[in-house]
Amino acid sequence: MTPSGVSNDMQAEIITIGDEILIGQIIDTNSAWMAQQLNAIGIQVKQISSVADYPADIIVALTLASGRADIVFVTGGLGPTKDDVTKQTLSVYFECGLRRDPKVLAHVESIFQRSNRPMLEINRKQADVLDSSEVLFNERGTAPGMWVTHKEKPYIIMPGVPFEMKHIMVDRVLPRLRNLPGTQPLWHHTMLTAGIGESFLAEKIADIEAALPPHIHLAYLPKPGLVRLRLTAMGESLAALKSETQAIANQLAERIGEHFLADEDTSLEVLIRDFMQRRELLLATAESCTGGNIARLITTLPGSSSIFEGGAVTYSNAMKRELLGVKQKTLTEYGAVSEETAREMALGAQTNFNVDYAIAVTGIAGPDGGTTEKPVGLVWIAVAGKNEVVSRKFLFGHDRAINIERSSVAALFMLWQLLNLEWKANDTDRTAI
Amino acid sequence: MTPSGVSNDMQAEIITIGDEILIGQIIDTNSAWMAQQLNAIGIQVKQISSVADYPADIIVALTLASGRADIVFVTGGLGPTKDDVTKQTLSVYFECGLRRDPKVLAHVESIFQRSNRPMLEINRKQADVLDSSEVLFNERGTAPGMWVTHKEKPYIIMPGVPFEMKHIMVDRVLPRLRNLPGTQPLWHHTMLTAGIGESFLAEKIADIEAALPPHIHLAYLPKPGLVRLRLTAMGESLAALKSETQAIANQLAERIGEHFLADEDTSLEVLIRDFMQRRELLLATAESCTGGNIARLITTLPGSSSIFEGGAVTYSNAMKRELLGVKQKTLTEYGAVSEETAREMALGAQTNFNVDYAIAVTGIAGPDGGTTEKPVGLVWIAVAGKNEVVSRKFLFGHDRAINIERSSVAALFMLWQLLNLEWKANDTDRTAI
């Protein structure tokens, strides 16, 4: 048995080295990314361990991991100020020496020349690699990756800087792993739902879940406002796994109905971008309590400029009046956090920024600023569309960060619903639009 | 020896349960937060392990962790759709049964009544706790925490939902841990630097680092555009540790000079908010390629409304003209990504939004949209202040997300420098401002 409740032949472990993680100064985002990549090629991650850059801890972690896994990934501990300990320790574990690699050294030197910085001895040392390793050349940084085969087991050692690690994985490691023996087909089918809680979803689909065959497993992956459903299947034939999970996904989609957003692992932002791009629709945002977070979520996506005209972050009433044309009378009579203000913000953005759709959010994110009538967590959201303006009140909690996140997701979901209401019927008839 | 290179009596381990982490669907942010909290009270985290919600894996992880650590934290695996496996496994490990806790049950029922949702049996099961445990009551959710003392060692079991775990830690666990024997004083002194790379910083302060006494350790914690320096000291007297690390911090500050931002673990946004709040200055943003991220970074902070008037996310040229008054001539002659446009954006935001300071960013975030003359990663930033507009060109890399992050940090650092240039001299003379 394995994480997904299905079995495979090839199991990996990830060891991250460095006190930054143990002291809580950085969050380990590398392991999740690596796990996704490995899963996609049928290698399951059995365990992730974070240890300090202290020789004995590193050696114990390597020993335990190599006893449990078929392949071991090590990240971190290779930066210029700390690679001494890690590399020395690895050379003890792998019973080999260190050599200075001329190709890596030339690369490190060229990086320093290009940026006109003088090169220091600690930078030169970056070119020292394990004698018994094959270098995984790092084009994006000074610390090379290393592939060591020790007692017939592969160990992949990479720097901890995320974009350097990702480059080495994508360009050097994954292509080789795909050819390793023992990678049995594993298939994930992920679906996106919104506006329904995890337990209700579970109850709604309990009989479908109970009837799953033993080689297919269902997981619930909740986030604020959204729940992802993931089917994991393992077997001999990838084609069979794909068609089996698709059939179950169809059953789930039908059962879940309007809360079923997508039959793939995607996000609301991506769905919206693609939907609006296809119809050449333009979007703008008018944000108060979300402070630019909705604009950020959209513009994080490549290609968002084709649908996103821009937005206003109107924290003050003056900005609401001037950029969005909210009436002073509305602000005085109903307040900045009100249905009326939200609707005027949305309409103002739609008109002033000359777009097809506009999202507006106004609320009290907290932790201060609440009253009995308008408590922290109260949020009004309005979306202006082709034919109407829809508005809705939400009452979230007390945590500022979570309120911002939930408001953003709720606003994007309202936009998604309105887009579907106003366009889906015409979906097959583009010329009529 | 421990993660920080100094020794302590009390060591903890964290075990996270759940295939969401191993499959890479969620990132483990809990462990970093817990490590920070534990470190602050002198408990060091020796290792973090993520295991699947599979009984044997959980039991092996518990056995190994309890052999290494004085206290074991377990998070995850307690949600309504998966708590069966975890609780059953824990009851095997701790050799006890499960009981339904009436207080927890009443709480779960009240949550469902309040939201008018029917209650299901899987929700009732959330009230089942380990017989030998003391309940750590969870006001924010349905899954209770548990404190088990097994063979004289404490085990703290908590749900994986971050804000529920944090509540249980802050309100139930940390107050008790502070009174445990064996928590020897540990002191962290963190400093913030910007605009200087990790290796240069290390070279610049090499002699200070080399001269550190054995009970004080220096760590480099780099992020895009910033490097944090952290001194960790362990000893008998907290007062002595504080004064020793302060003396070293003063040395470092003097040596690092203009790149030394703060003698504390803070962020650029917090420094800017506090600086501007004290002087009653107002800020606005004009963002193109950062797409609202700078506004978001600022408005994530409680109290930001006292300094942040709002901002414009002007993705299109039309928005740049209309909201910020950028001239069509400038856009035609120099292009949207140019020094001239950046300066007009900053001045336009300052004037139109009626603020003291305005930040403007325009660039090519990628992955597409670059030309030979203006490649992906080219960013112009301008900051309009009291007496002048400063502008600067940056050439970042090819990764959209990293370009957005680095542009945001660079823009905030430029604002910070201009604020200091224009106001620091008057710092002691508030009435003259």
PDB file of N, CA and C in Angstrom, chain B residues 1-11 42 44 184-186 214-216 232-236:
ATOM      1  N   MET B   1      24.377  18.645  19.561  1.00  0.00           N
ATOM      2  CA  MET B   1      24.220  19.638  18.478  1.00  0.00           C
ATOM      3  C   MET B   1      22.790  19.609  17.926  1.00  0.00           C
ATOM      4  N   THR B   2      22.375  20.714  17.427  1.00  0.00           N
ATOM      5  CA  THR B   2      21.000  20.871  16.953  1.00  0.00           C
ATOM      6  C   THR B   2      21.014  21.724  15.696  1.00  0.00           C
ATOM      7  N   PRO B   3      19.827  21.953  15.103  1.00  0.00           N
ATOM      8  CA  PRO B   3      19.775  22.693  13.844  1.00  0.00           C
ATOM      9  C   PRO B   3      20.587  23.978  13.843  1.00  0.00           C
ATOM     10  N   SER B   4      20.617  24.692  14.951  1.00  0.00           N
ATOM     11  CA  SER B   4      21.270  25.983  14.916  1.00  0.00           C
ATOM     12  C   SER B   4      22.744  25.882  15.251  1.00  0.00           C
ATOM     13  N   GLY B   5      23.239  24.703  15.512  1.00  0.00           N
ATOM     14  CA  GLY B   5      24.627  24.539  15.851  1.00  0.00           C
ATOM     15  C   GLY B   5      24.897  24.806  17.317  1.00  0.00           C
ATOM     16  N   VAL B   6      23.859  24.985  18.098  1.00  0.00           N
ATOM     17  CA  VAL B   6      24.001  25.178  19.539  1.00  0.00           C
ATOM     18  C   VAL B   6      23.154  24.110  20.215  1.00  0.00           C
ATOM     19  N   SER B   7      23.399  23.840  21.476  1.00  0.00           N
ATOM     20  CA  SER B   7      22.730  22.689  22.076  1.00  0.00           C
ATOM     21  C   SER B   7      21.625  23.076  23.057  1.00  0.00           C
ATOM     22  N   ASN B   8      20.641  22.252  23.125  1.00  0.00           N
ATOM     23  CA  ASN B   8      19.516  22.476  24.045  1.00  0.00           C
ATOM     24  C   ASN B   8      19.092  21.133  24.606  1.00  0.00           C
ATOM     25  N   ASP B   9      18.299  21.202  25.634  1.00  0.00           N
ATOM     26  CA  ASP B   9      17.863  19.966  26.263  1.00  0.00           C
ATOM     27  C   ASP B   9      16.604  19.396  25.625  1.00  0.00           C
ATOM     28  N   MET B  10      15.737  20.300  25.160  1.00  0.00           N
ATOM     29  CA  MET B  10      14.402  19.869  24.747  1.00  0.00           C
ATOM     30  C   MET B  10      14.297  19.843  23.222  1.00  0.00           C
ATOM     31  N   GLN B  11      14.047  18.663  22.674  1.00  0.00           N
ATOM     32  CA  GLN B  11      13.948  18.556  21.224  1.00  0.00           C
ATOM     33  C   GLN B  11      12.605  17.977  20.796  1.00  0.00           C
ATOM     34  N   GLY B  42      12.289  28.049  23.111  1.00  0.00           N
ATOM     35  CA  GLY B  42      13.463  27.249  23.442  1.00  0.00           C
ATOM     36  C   GLY B  42      13.330  25.770  23.143  1.00  0.00           C
ATOM     37  N   GLN B  44      13.623  23.036  20.247  1.00  0.00           N
ATOM     38  CA  GLN B  44      14.121  22.953  18.878  1.00  0.00           C
ATOM     39  C   GLN B  44      13.489  21.783  18.140  1.00  0.00           C
ATOM     40  N   GLN B 184      15.620  25.119  27.982  1.00  0.00           N
ATOM     41  CA  GLN B 184      16.726  26.031  28.253  1.00  0.00           C
ATOM     42  C   GLN B 184      16.628  27.260  27.369  1.00  0.00           C
ATOM     43  N   PRO B 185      17.009  28.429  27.890  1.00  0.00           N
ATOM     44  CA  PRO B 185      16.895  29.633  27.072  1.00  0.00           C
ATOM     45  C   PRO B 185      17.599  29.534  25.724  1.00  0.00           C
ATOM     46  N   LEU B 186      16.870  29.897  24.692  1.00  0.00           N
ATOM     47  CA  LEU B 186      17.371  29.946  23.326  1.00  0.00           C
ATOM     48  C   LEU B 186      16.972  31.316  22.823  1.00  0.00           C
ATOM     49  N   PRO B 214      31.377  29.787  20.421  1.00  0.00           N
ATOM     50  CA  PRO B 214      30.752  28.512  20.017  1.00  0.00           C
ATOM     51  C   PRO B 214      29.253  28.413  20.314  1.00  0.00           C
ATOM     52  N   HIS B 215      28.746  29.168  21.262  1.00  0.00           N
ATOM     53  CA  HIS B 215      27.319  29.048  21.585  1.00  0.00           C
ATOM     54  C   HIS B 215      26.451  29.996  20.753  1.00  0.00           C
ATOM     55  N   ILE B 216      27.077  30.704  19.809  1.00  0.00           N
ATOM     56  CA  ILE B 216      26.292  31.589  18.916  1.00  0.00           C
ATOM     57  C   ILE B 216      26.587  31.202  17.470  1.00  0.00           C
ATOM     58  N   THR B 232      21.665  32.740  16.438  1.00  0.00           N
ATOM     59  CA  THR B 232      21.001  31.872  17.396  1.00  0.00           C
ATOM     60  C   THR B 232      21.957  31.623  18.547  1.00  0.00           C
ATOM     61  N   ALA B 233      21.491  31.867  19.756  1.00  0.00           N
ATOM     62  CA  ALA B 233      22.348  31.703  20.931  1.00  0.00           C
ATOM     63  C   ALA B 233      21.638  30.850  21.965  1.00  0.00           C
ATOM     64  N   MET B 234      22.395  30.023  22.642  1.00  0.00           N
ATOM     65  CA  MET B 234      21.836  29.141  23.668  1.00  0.00           C
ATOM     66  C   MET B 234      22.719  29.233  24.893  1.00  0.00           C
ATOM     67  N   GLY B 235      22.097  29.341  26.053  1.00  0.00           N
ATOM     68  CA  GLY B 235      22.910  29.442  27.268  1.00  0.00           C
ATOM     69  C   GLY B 235      22.056  29.376  28.511  1.00  0.00           C
ATOM     70  N   GLU B 236      22.609  29.823  29.620  1.00  0.00           N
ATOM     71  CA  GLU B 236      21.902  29.718  30.896  1.00  0.00           C
ATOM     72  C   GLU B 236      20.973  30.916  31.108  1.00  0.00           C
TER      73      GLU B 236
END
